[in-house]
PDB file of C-alpha atoms and ligand atoms in Angstrom:
ATOM      1  CA  UNK T 218     -24.934 -51.589  37.559  1.00  0.00           C
ATOM      2  CA  UNK T 219     -26.677 -49.293  35.032  1.00  0.00           C
ATOM      3  CA  UNK T 220     -27.937 -49.471  31.466  1.00  0.00           C
ATOM      4  CA  UNK T 221     -26.415 -47.590  28.536  1.00  0.00           C
ATOM      5  CA  UNK T 222     -28.416 -46.715  25.396  1.00  0.00           C
ATOM      6  CA  UNK T 223     -26.506 -45.081  22.585  1.00  0.00           C
ATOM      7  CA  UNK T 224     -28.269 -41.921  21.334  1.00  0.00           C
ATOM      8  CA  UNK T 225     -26.663 -41.465  17.900  1.00  0.00           C
ATOM      9  CA  UNK T 226     -24.009 -43.069  15.735  1.00  0.00           C
ATOM     10  CA  UNK T 227     -21.052 -41.149  17.152  1.00  0.00           C
ATOM     11  CA  UNK T 228     -21.851 -39.256  20.344  1.00  0.00           C
ATOM     12  CA  UNK T 229     -24.114 -39.561  23.354  1.00  0.00           C
ATOM     13  CA  UNK T 230     -25.542 -42.287  25.539  1.00  0.00           C
ATOM     14  CA  UNK T 231     -28.423 -42.238  27.945  1.00  0.00           C
ATOM     15  CA  UNK T 232     -27.725 -43.895  31.287  1.00  0.00           C
ATOM     16  CA  UNK T 233     -30.659 -45.440  33.117  1.00  0.00           C
ATOM     17  CA  UNK T 234     -30.918 -47.374  36.364  1.00  0.00           C
ATOM     18  CA  UNK T 235     -28.615 -45.023  38.264  1.00  0.00           C
ATOM     19  CA  UNK T 236     -29.641 -42.409  40.808  1.00  0.00           C
ATOM     20  CA  UNK T 237     -26.843 -39.895  41.316  1.00  0.00           C
ATOM     21  CA  UNK T 238     -28.136 -38.460  44.591  1.00  0.00           C
ATOM     22  CA  UNK T 239     -27.060 -41.581  46.454  1.00  0.00           C
ATOM     23  CA  UNK T 240     -23.385 -42.348  47.026  1.00  0.00           C
ATOM     24  CA  UNK T 241     -21.480 -43.252  43.864  1.00  0.00           C
ATOM     25  CA  UNK T 242     -19.375 -46.353  44.550  1.00  0.00           C
ATOM     26  CA  UNK T 243     -15.815 -46.612  43.149  1.00  0.00           C
ATOM     27  CA  UNK T 244     -16.997 -49.306  40.710  1.00  0.00           C
ATOM     28  CA  UNK T 245     -19.869 -47.147  39.475  1.00  0.00           C
ATOM     29  CA  UNK T 246     -17.530 -44.152  39.205  1.00  0.00           C
ATOM     30  CA  UNK T 247     -15.138 -46.162  37.040  1.00  0.00           C
ATOM     31  CA  UNK T 248     -17.983 -47.458  34.879  1.00  0.00           C
ATOM     32  CA  UNK T 249     -19.190 -43.876  34.370  1.00  0.00           C
ATOM     33  CA  UNK T 250     -15.701 -42.712  33.369  1.00  0.00           C
ATOM     34  CA  UNK T 251     -15.403 -45.633  30.945  1.00  0.00           C
ATOM     35  CA  UNK T 252     -18.831 -44.829  29.471  1.00  0.00           C
ATOM     36  CA  UNK T 253     -17.821 -41.193  29.025  1.00  0.00           C
ATOM     37  CA  UNK T 254     -14.614 -42.247  27.267  1.00  0.00           C
ATOM     38  CA  UNK T 255     -16.632 -44.396  24.881  1.00  0.00           C
ATOM     39  CA  UNK T 256     -19.693 -42.199  24.254  1.00  0.00           C
ATOM     40  CA  UNK T 257     -18.252 -38.677  24.931  1.00  0.00           C
ATOM     41  CA  UNK T 258     -21.623 -37.463  26.275  1.00  0.00           C
ATOM     42  CA  UNK T 259     -23.709 -39.063  29.028  1.00  0.00           C
ATOM     43  CA  UNK T 260     -27.298 -38.028  29.745  1.00  0.00           C
ATOM     44  CA  UNK T 261     -29.144 -38.978  32.927  1.00  0.00           C
ATOM     45  CA  UNK T 262     -32.814 -38.013  33.204  1.00  0.00           C
ATOM     46  CA  UNK T 263     -34.866 -37.066  36.281  1.00  0.00           C
ATOM     47  CA  UNK T 264     -31.932 -36.652  38.661  1.00  0.00           C
ATOM     48  CA  UNK T 265     -32.836 -33.250  40.216  1.00  0.00           C
ATOM     49  CA  UNK T 266     -29.369 -32.817  41.718  1.00  0.00           C
ATOM     50  CA  UNK T 267     -28.605 -30.020  44.141  1.00  0.00           C
ATOM     51  CA  UNK T 268     -25.239 -28.271  43.963  1.00  0.00           C
ATOM     52  CA  UNK T 269     -23.438 -30.525  46.502  1.00  0.00           C
ATOM     53  CA  UNK T 270     -24.658 -33.543  44.463  1.00  0.00           C
ATOM     54  CA  UNK T 271     -23.341 -31.938  41.280  1.00  0.00           C
ATOM     55  CA  UNK T 272     -19.985 -31.199  42.896  1.00  0.00           C
ATOM     56  CA  UNK T 273     -19.720 -34.815  44.089  1.00  0.00           C
ATOM     57  CA  UNK T 274     -20.536 -36.035  40.601  1.00  0.00           C
ATOM     58  CA  UNK T 275     -17.953 -33.680  39.106  1.00  0.00           C
ATOM     59  CA  UNK T 276     -15.257 -35.190  41.334  1.00  0.00           C
ATOM     60  CA  UNK T 277     -15.983 -38.622  39.858  1.00  0.00           C
ATOM     61  CA  UNK T 278     -14.417 -37.331  36.619  1.00  0.00           C
ATOM     62  CA  UNK T 279     -11.739 -34.917  37.810  1.00  0.00           C
ATOM     63  CA  UNK T 280     -10.953 -31.993  40.075  1.00  0.00           C
ATOM     64  CA  UNK T 281     -13.566 -29.207  39.777  1.00  0.00           C
ATOM     65  CA  UNK T 282     -12.112 -26.139  38.044  1.00  0.00           C
ATOM     66  CA  UNK T 283     -12.430 -22.403  38.628  1.00  0.00           C
ATOM     67  CA  UNK T 284     -12.551 -20.607  35.310  1.00  0.00           C
ATOM     68  CA  UNK T 285     -11.509 -17.063  34.464  1.00  0.00           C
ATOM     69  CA  UNK T 286     -13.713 -14.311  32.970  1.00  0.00           C
ATOM     70  CA  UNK T 287     -17.159 -15.788  33.692  1.00  0.00           C
ATOM     71  CA  UNK T 288     -18.539 -14.900  37.125  1.00  0.00           C
ATOM     72  CA  UNK T 289     -19.454 -17.975  39.201  1.00  0.00           C
ATOM     73  CA  UNK T 290     -22.464 -18.108  41.527  1.00  0.00           C
ATOM     74  CA  UNK T 291     -21.872 -16.155  44.778  1.00  0.00           C
ATOM     75  CA  UNK T 292     -21.801 -19.294  46.956  1.00  0.00           C
ATOM     76  CA  UNK T 293     -19.407 -21.412  44.923  1.00  0.00           C
ATOM     77  CA  UNK T 294     -16.476 -20.322  42.734  1.00  0.00           C
ATOM     78  CA  UNK T 295     -16.618 -23.631  40.817  1.00  0.00           C
ATOM     79  CA  UNK T 296     -20.225 -23.317  39.626  1.00  0.00           C
ATOM     80  CA  UNK T 297     -21.603 -21.126  36.822  1.00  0.00           C
ATOM     81  CA  UNK T 298     -25.314 -20.394  36.482  1.00  0.00           C
ATOM     82  CA  UNK T 299     -26.126 -20.648  32.775  1.00  0.00           C
ATOM     83  CA  UNK T 300     -29.144 -18.362  32.856  1.00  0.00           C
ATOM     84  CA  UNK T 301     -31.191 -16.501  30.271  1.00  0.00           C
ATOM     85  CA  UNK T 302     -34.277 -14.802  31.630  1.00  0.00           C
ATOM     86  CA  UNK T 303     -37.617 -14.220  29.916  1.00  0.00           C
ATOM     87  CA  UNK T 304     -36.710 -10.509  29.640  1.00  0.00           C
ATOM     88  CA  UNK T 305     -33.523 -11.114  27.595  1.00  0.00           C
ATOM     89  CA  UNK T 306     -34.900 -11.212  24.082  1.00  0.00           C
ATOM     90  CA  UNK T 307     -33.304 -10.609  20.703  1.00  0.00           C
ATOM     91  CA  UNK T 308     -29.840 -11.105  22.157  1.00  0.00           C
ATOM     92  CA  UNK T 309     -27.043 -13.689  22.065  1.00  0.00           C
ATOM     93  CA  UNK T 310     -26.915 -16.660  24.377  1.00  0.00           C
ATOM     94  CA  UNK T 311     -24.022 -18.067  26.401  1.00  0.00           C
ATOM     95  CA  UNK T 312     -22.452 -20.874  24.357  1.00  0.00           C
ATOM     96  CA  UNK T 313     -24.473 -19.934  21.272  1.00  0.00           C
ATOM     97  CA  UNK T 314     -21.723 -20.853  18.810  1.00  0.00           C
ATOM     98  CA  UNK T 315     -20.021 -24.200  18.280  1.00  0.00           C
ATOM     99  CA  UNK T 316     -17.139 -24.374  20.757  1.00  0.00           C
ATOM    100  CA  UNK T 317     -15.421 -26.333  23.466  1.00  0.00           C
ATOM    101  CA  UNK T 318     -15.071 -24.686  26.841  1.00  0.00           C
ATOM    102  CA  UNK T 319     -12.024 -22.487  27.481  1.00  0.00           C
ATOM    103  CA  UNK T 320      -9.626 -24.078  24.994  1.00  0.00           C
ATOM    104  CA  UNK T 321      -7.396 -20.982  25.258  1.00  0.00           C
ATOM    105  CA  UNK T 322      -6.209 -22.210  28.673  1.00  0.00           C
ATOM    106  CA  UNK T 323      -3.006 -24.259  28.836  1.00  0.00           C
ATOM    107  CA  UNK T 324      -5.063 -27.059  30.322  1.00  0.00           C
ATOM    108  CA  UNK T 325      -8.691 -26.571  29.300  1.00  0.00           C
ATOM    109  CA  UNK T 326     -11.412 -28.440  31.190  1.00  0.00           C
ATOM    110  CA  UNK T 327     -11.386 -32.165  30.378  1.00  0.00           C
ATOM    111  CA  UNK T 328     -15.138 -32.173  30.676  1.00  0.00           C
ATOM    112  CA  UNK T 329     -18.205 -30.235  31.728  1.00  0.00           C
ATOM    113  CA  UNK T 330     -21.446 -31.066  33.507  1.00  0.00           C
ATOM    114  CA  UNK T 331     -24.778 -29.273  33.147  1.00  0.00           C
ATOM    115  CA  UNK T 332     -27.771 -29.861  35.396  1.00  0.00           C
ATOM    116  CA  UNK T 333     -31.114 -28.543  34.195  1.00  0.00           C
ATOM    117  CA  UNK T 334     -33.201 -26.541  36.676  1.00  0.00           C
ATOM    118  CA  UNK T 335     -35.637 -24.429  34.615  1.00  0.00           C
ATOM    119  CA  UNK T 336     -36.246 -25.379  30.999  1.00  0.00           C
ATOM    120  CA  UNK T 337     -38.426 -23.473  28.518  1.00  0.00           C
ATOM    121  CA  UNK T 338     -41.561 -25.222  27.192  1.00  0.00           C
ATOM    122  CA  UNK T 339     -39.809 -25.559  23.830  1.00  0.00           C
ATOM    123  CA  UNK T 340     -36.317 -24.961  22.490  1.00  0.00           C
ATOM    124  CA  UNK T 341     -33.077 -24.338  24.376  1.00  0.00           C
ATOM    125  CA  UNK T 342     -31.656 -27.707  23.258  1.00  0.00           C
ATOM    126  CA  UNK T 343     -27.911 -28.317  23.430  1.00  0.00           C
ATOM    127  CA  UNK T 344     -26.033 -30.005  20.589  1.00  0.00           C
ATOM    128  CA  UNK T 345     -22.731 -31.855  20.611  1.00  0.00           C
ATOM    129  CA  UNK T 346     -20.524 -32.920  17.730  1.00  0.00           C
ATOM    130  CA  UNK T 347     -18.060 -35.852  17.963  1.00  0.00           C
ATOM    131  CA  UNK T 348     -14.673 -34.578  16.838  1.00  0.00           C
ATOM    132  CA  UNK T 349     -13.379 -38.170  16.818  1.00  0.00           C
ATOM    133  CA  UNK T 350     -15.735 -39.093  13.958  1.00  0.00           C
ATOM    134  CA  UNK T 351     -15.009 -35.731  12.355  1.00  0.00           C
ATOM    135  CA  UNK T 352     -11.279 -36.433  12.302  1.00  0.00           C
ATOM    136  CA  UNK T 353     -11.708 -40.013  11.093  1.00  0.00           C
ATOM    137  CA  UNK T 354     -13.821 -38.856   8.133  1.00  0.00           C
ATOM    138  CA  UNK T 355     -11.711 -35.889   7.016  1.00  0.00           C
ATOM    139  CA  UNK T 356     -10.644 -35.865   3.389  1.00  0.00           C
ATOM    140  CA  UNK T 357      -7.081 -37.083   2.808  1.00  0.00           C
ATOM    141  CA  UNK T 358      -5.885 -33.553   1.997  1.00  0.00           C
ATOM    142  CA  UNK T 359      -7.405 -31.876   5.033  1.00  0.00           C
ATOM    143  CA  UNK T 360      -6.206 -34.698   7.239  1.00  0.00           C
ATOM    144  CA  UNK T 361      -2.618 -34.401   6.116  1.00  0.00           C
ATOM    145  CA  UNK T 362      -2.818 -30.598   6.391  1.00  0.00           C
ATOM    146  CA  UNK T 363      -4.012 -30.687   9.970  1.00  0.00           C
ATOM    147  CA  UNK T 364      -2.291 -33.776  11.355  1.00  0.00           C
ATOM    148  CA  UNK T 365       1.028 -32.354  12.506  1.00  0.00           C
ATOM    149  CA  UNK T 366      -0.067 -28.751  12.985  1.00  0.00           C
ATOM    150  CA  UNK T 367      -0.700 -26.665  16.062  1.00  0.00           C
ATOM    151  CA  UNK T 368      -3.450 -24.075  16.358  1.00  0.00           C
ATOM    152  CA  UNK T 369      -3.351 -20.769  18.211  1.00  0.00           C
ATOM    153  CA  UNK T 370      -6.156 -20.357  20.781  1.00  0.00           C
ATOM    154  CA  UNK T 371      -6.965 -16.909  22.216  1.00  0.00           C
ATOM    155  CA  UNK T 372      -9.641 -15.892  24.749  1.00  0.00           C
ATOM    156  CA  UNK T 373     -11.144 -13.647  22.075  1.00  0.00           C
ATOM    157  CA  UNK T 374     -14.531 -12.877  23.644  1.00  0.00           C
ATOM    158  CA  UNK T 375     -12.818 -11.794  26.871  1.00  0.00           C
ATOM    159  CA  UNK T 376      -9.673 -10.087  25.575  1.00  0.00           C
ATOM    160  CA  UNK T 377      -8.959  -6.457  24.719  1.00  0.00           C
ATOM    161  CA  UNK T 378      -8.141  -7.034  21.052  1.00  0.00           C
ATOM    162  CA  UNK T 379     -11.257  -8.936  20.001  1.00  0.00           C
ATOM    163  CA  UNK T 380     -13.764  -7.936  22.742  1.00  0.00           C
ATOM    164  CA  UNK T 381     -17.233  -7.884  21.173  1.00  0.00           C
ATOM    165  CA  UNK T 382     -19.213  -4.664  21.041  1.00  0.00           C
ATOM    166  CA  UNK T 383     -21.949  -4.141  23.620  1.00  0.00           C
ATOM    167  CA  UNK T 384     -24.766  -4.927  21.174  1.00  0.00           C
ATOM    168  CA  UNK T 385     -23.323  -8.326  20.217  1.00  0.00           C
ATOM    169  CA  UNK T 386     -22.634  -9.518  23.743  1.00  0.00           C
ATOM    170  CA  UNK T 387     -24.305 -12.620  25.094  1.00  0.00           C
ATOM    171  CA  UNK T 388     -27.150 -12.352  27.543  1.00  0.00           C
ATOM    172  CA  UNK T 389     -26.669 -10.091  30.551  1.00  0.00           C
ATOM    173  CA  UNK T 390     -27.547 -12.643  33.230  1.00  0.00           C
ATOM    174  CA  UNK T 391     -24.060 -14.123  32.857  1.00  0.00           C
ATOM    175  CA  UNK T 392     -21.517 -11.597  34.055  1.00  0.00           C
ATOM    176  CA  UNK T 393     -18.279 -11.754  32.064  1.00  0.00           C
ATOM    177  CA  UNK T 394     -15.029  -9.884  32.345  1.00  0.00           C
ATOM    178  CA  UNK T 395     -14.299  -8.200  29.010  1.00  0.00           C
ATOM    179  CA  UNK T 396     -11.298  -6.310  27.739  1.00  0.00           C
ATOM    180  CA  UNK T 397      -8.702  -8.222  29.785  1.00  0.00           C
ATOM    181  CA  UNK T 398      -5.326  -8.058  27.969  1.00  0.00           C
ATOM    182  CA  UNK T 399      -4.356 -11.376  29.606  1.00  0.00           C
ATOM    183  CA  UNK T 400      -7.039 -13.110  27.487  1.00  0.00           C
ATOM    184  CA  UNK T 401      -5.192 -12.032  24.311  1.00  0.00           C
ATOM    185  CA  UNK T 402      -2.308 -14.364  25.212  1.00  0.00           C
ATOM    186  CA  UNK T 403      -1.839 -17.027  22.529  1.00  0.00           C
ATOM    187  CA  UNK T 404      -1.901 -20.688  23.609  1.00  0.00           C
ATOM    188  CA  UNK T 405      -0.833 -23.438  21.227  1.00  0.00           C
ATOM    189  CA  UNK T 406      -2.582 -26.805  21.143  1.00  0.00           C
ATOM    190  CA  UNK T 407      -2.185 -29.643  18.634  1.00  0.00           C
ATOM    191  CA  UNK T 408      -4.910 -29.470  15.989  1.00  0.00           C
ATOM    192  CA  UNK T 409      -5.340 -33.228  16.373  1.00  0.00           C
ATOM    193  CA  UNK T 410      -5.328 -34.744  19.850  1.00  0.00           C
ATOM    194  CA  UNK T 411      -5.362 -38.301  21.199  1.00  0.00           C
ATOM    195  CA  UNK T 412      -7.674 -39.502  23.936  1.00  0.00           C
ATOM    196  CA  UNK T 413      -5.356 -41.098  26.530  1.00  0.00           C
ATOM    197  CA  UNK T 414      -8.181 -43.456  27.625  1.00  0.00           C
ATOM    198  CA  UNK T 415      -9.057 -44.902  24.246  1.00  0.00           C
ATOM    199  CA  UNK T 416      -6.227 -43.941  21.873  1.00  0.00           C
ATOM    200  CA  UNK T 417      -8.806 -42.354  19.550  1.00  0.00           C
ATOM    201  CA  UNK T 418      -7.813 -39.172  17.767  1.00  0.00           C
ATOM    202  CA  UNK T 419      -9.980 -36.071  17.387  1.00  0.00           C
ATOM    203  CA  UNK T 420      -9.882 -32.742  15.611  1.00  0.00           C
ATOM    204  CA  UNK T 421      -9.148 -30.112  18.254  1.00  0.00           C
ATOM    205  CA  UNK T 422     -10.084 -26.721  16.830  1.00  0.00           C
ATOM    206  CA  UNK T 423     -12.438 -24.174  18.296  1.00  0.00           C
ATOM    207  CA  UNK T 424     -14.559 -21.822  16.175  1.00  0.00           C
ATOM    208  CA  UNK T 425     -14.699 -19.269  19.037  1.00  0.00           C
ATOM    209  CA  UNK T 426     -11.113 -19.249  20.226  1.00  0.00           C
ATOM    210  CA  UNK T 427      -8.797 -20.346  17.394  1.00  0.00           C
ATOM    211  CA  UNK T 428      -7.372 -17.388  15.482  1.00  0.00           C
ATOM    212  CA  UNK T 429      -4.876 -19.153  13.179  1.00  0.00           C
ATOM    213  CA  UNK T 430      -2.424 -22.026  12.768  1.00  0.00           C
ATOM    214  CA  UNK T 431       1.127 -21.767  14.072  1.00  0.00           C
ATOM    215  CA  UNK T 432       3.498 -20.182  11.501  1.00  0.00           C
ATOM    216  CA  UNK T 433       0.546 -18.994   9.415  1.00  0.00           C
ATOM    217  CA  UNK T 434      -1.291 -15.669   9.383  1.00  0.00           C
ATOM    218  CA  UNK T 435      -5.007 -15.339  10.122  1.00  0.00           C
ATOM    219  CA  UNK T 436      -5.639 -14.707   6.412  1.00  0.00           C
ATOM    220  CA  UNK T 437      -3.729 -17.842   5.382  1.00  0.00           C
ATOM    221  CA  UNK T 438      -5.447 -19.938   8.042  1.00  0.00           C
ATOM    222  CA  UNK T 439      -9.049 -18.858   7.386  1.00  0.00           C
ATOM    223  CA  UNK T 440      -9.784 -20.976   4.273  1.00  0.00           C
ATOM    224  CA  UNK T 441      -8.489 -24.109   6.036  1.00  0.00           C
ATOM    225  CA  UNK T 442     -10.385 -23.320   9.232  1.00  0.00           C
ATOM    226  CA  UNK T 443     -13.597 -22.660   7.287  1.00  0.00           C
ATOM    227  CA  UNK T 444     -13.335 -26.018   5.507  1.00  0.00           C
ATOM    228  CA  UNK T 445     -12.512 -27.861   8.729  1.00  0.00           C
ATOM    229  CA  UNK T 446     -15.354 -26.218  10.706  1.00  0.00           C
ATOM    230  CA  UNK T 447     -17.836 -26.972   7.952  1.00  0.00           C
ATOM    231  CA  UNK T 448     -16.985 -30.652   8.364  1.00  0.00           C
ATOM    232  CA  UNK T 449     -16.707 -30.436  12.177  1.00  0.00           C
ATOM    233  CA  UNK T 450     -20.342 -29.416  12.692  1.00  0.00           C
ATOM    234  CA  UNK T 451     -22.023 -31.668  10.122  1.00  0.00           C
ATOM    235  CA  UNK T 452     -25.300 -32.990  11.597  1.00  0.00           C
ATOM    236  CA  UNK T 453     -24.114 -36.562  10.848  1.00  0.00           C
ATOM    237  CA  UNK T 454     -21.634 -36.364  13.751  1.00  0.00           C
ATOM    238  CA  UNK T 455     -23.950 -34.658  16.219  1.00  0.00           C
ATOM    239  CA  UNK T 456     -26.441 -35.317  18.961  1.00  0.00           C
ATOM    240  CA  UNK T 457     -29.185 -32.947  20.139  1.00  0.00           C
ATOM    241  CA  UNK T 458     -30.522 -33.031  23.678  1.00  0.00           C
ATOM    242  CA  UNK T 459     -34.028 -31.837  24.431  1.00  0.00           C
ATOM    243  CA  UNK T 460     -33.691 -30.941  28.094  1.00  0.00           C
ATOM    244  CA  UNK T 461     -36.162 -31.655  30.843  1.00  0.00           C
ATOM    245  CA  UNK T 462     -35.856 -30.168  34.314  1.00  0.00           C
ATOM    246  CA  UNK T 463     -33.798 -32.556  36.470  1.00  0.00           C
ATOM    247  CA  UNK T 464     -31.616 -33.803  33.615  1.00  0.00           C
ATOM    248  CA  UNK T 465     -27.836 -34.094  33.837  1.00  0.00           C
ATOM    249  CA  UNK T 466     -25.419 -34.033  30.903  1.00  0.00           C
ATOM    250  CA  UNK T 467     -21.734 -34.902  31.294  1.00  0.00           C
ATOM    251  CA  UNK T 468     -19.463 -34.455  28.296  1.00  0.00           C
ATOM    252  CA  UNK T 469     -15.901 -34.743  27.127  1.00  0.00           C
ATOM    253  CA  UNK T 470     -14.797 -31.189  26.434  1.00  0.00           C
ATOM    254  CA  UNK T 471     -11.794 -32.186  24.314  1.00  0.00           C
ATOM    255  CA  UNK T 472     -13.317 -34.740  21.953  1.00  0.00           C
ATOM    256  CA  UNK T 473     -16.542 -32.810  21.284  1.00  0.00           C
ATOM    257  CA  UNK T 474     -17.782 -29.353  20.377  1.00  0.00           C
ATOM    258  CA  UNK T 475     -21.121 -28.136  21.730  1.00  0.00           C
ATOM    259  CA  UNK T 476     -23.698 -25.487  20.880  1.00  0.00           C
ATOM    260  CA  UNK T 477     -26.521 -23.880  22.871  1.00  0.00           C
ATOM    261  CA  UNK T 478     -29.538 -23.171  20.648  1.00  0.00           C
ATOM    262  CA  UNK T 479     -31.109 -19.747  21.102  1.00  0.00           C
ATOM    263  CA  UNK T 480     -34.759 -20.217  20.161  1.00  0.00           C
ATOM    264  CA  UNK T 481     -36.783 -19.645  23.337  1.00  0.00           C
ATOM    265  CA  UNK T 482     -37.113 -15.870  23.694  1.00  0.00           C
ATOM    266  CA  UNK T 483     -39.641 -14.891  26.341  1.00  0.00           C
ATOM    267  CA  UNK T 484     -38.906 -17.947  28.518  1.00  0.00           C
ATOM    268  CA  UNK T 485     -36.454 -18.498  31.344  1.00  0.00           C
ATOM    269  CA  UNK T 486     -33.757 -21.183  31.139  1.00  0.00           C
ATOM    270  CA  UNK T 487     -31.422 -22.039  34.033  1.00  0.00           C
ATOM    271  CA  UNK T 488     -28.789 -24.749  34.240  1.00  0.00           C
ATOM    272  CA  UNK T 489     -25.764 -25.068  36.509  1.00  0.00           C
ATOM    273  CA  UNK T 490     -22.412 -25.848  34.967  1.00  0.00           C
ATOM    274  CA  UNK T 491     -19.316 -27.352  36.559  1.00  0.00           C
ATOM    275  CA  UNK T 492     -16.125 -28.316  34.771  1.00  0.00           C
ATOM    276  CA  UNK T 493     -13.407 -30.813  35.648  1.00  0.00           C
ATOM    277  CA  UNK T 494      -9.679 -30.745  35.049  1.00  0.00           C
ATOM    278  CA  UNK T 495      -7.415 -33.084  33.105  1.00  0.00           C
ATOM    279  CA  UNK T 496      -3.870 -32.968  31.772  1.00  0.00           C
ATOM    280  CA  UNK T 497      -3.250 -30.669  28.774  1.00  0.00           C
ATOM    281  CA  UNK T 498      -4.496 -31.995  25.410  1.00  0.00           C
ATOM    282  CA  UNK T 499      -1.735 -33.892  23.586  1.00  0.00           C
TER     283      UNK T 499
HETATM  284  C1  SIN P1389     -22.270 -24.070  27.499  1.00  0.00           C
HETATM  285  O1  SIN P1389     -21.734 -23.712  26.458  1.00  0.00           O
HETATM  286  O2  SIN P1389     -21.632 -24.626  28.389  1.00  0.00           O
HETATM  287  C2  SIN P1389     -23.756 -23.868  27.692  1.00  0.00           C
HETATM  288  C3  SIN P1389     -24.546 -24.862  26.927  1.00  0.00           C
HETATM  289  C4  SIN P1389     -26.017 -24.639  27.057  1.00  0.00           C
HETATM  290  O3  SIN P1389     -26.450 -23.699  27.717  1.00  0.00           O
HETATM  291  O4  SIN P1389     -26.774 -25.398  26.455  1.00  0.00           O
END
């Protein structure tokens, strides 16, 4: 049906022998979902999908989501243009910290898909880190600390309380709503979640959105969070994708963190992102 080549020890597989512009049969769709459950990140090269193709692919994994705070493209409320132009230099980049997408929602996206349209001649790679392997290799003490705990997730970058100052905002090509009091609402998620497909457990914390653990203050939580994040982004658990125009990446947004590298000032980078729904992390 298609070939799968594992990219690293813990996350990522390249799929070859599959052209996503043609109809995706139910058997192929199931095989793709199974591969995503196993490898957490799937990369398909040279696909050159248009937006209807990307939407069809998204539906293979779950219902496409509309997300708050980040403006979608004018023609489709379920698609975000991840764009940084050649004029946006010496600034932040969208996704330029380790995170998973929108974990402050009650039911955050189960996964995300990026299709690469314009890629700089160098840089602009995306990295993922397998939070399954991270959890499995935690020290005994950290593991028992985190195992039965819940973490508080807040839409910090979009809220009123934590809204970043103008000079630290990410690039201007992505229009975001800032200062919305609704984004300051606290959502609790287990700090360790189980993948319903595989039974594997993963650390579920988010360096952008988690403010503290339940029943602990921010000050009390910080030393634990710092230690856990240090482990969560170790290169040993990660995979780095050097994009080419036409590439597609599909990832599990619960079992991984990801990071957009910001090292291509003076060049334009454009990808389209869709996200798909799943039941709340448990
Ligand atoms: C994102 O965080 O979804 C964007 C990742 C990227 O631009 O590489």
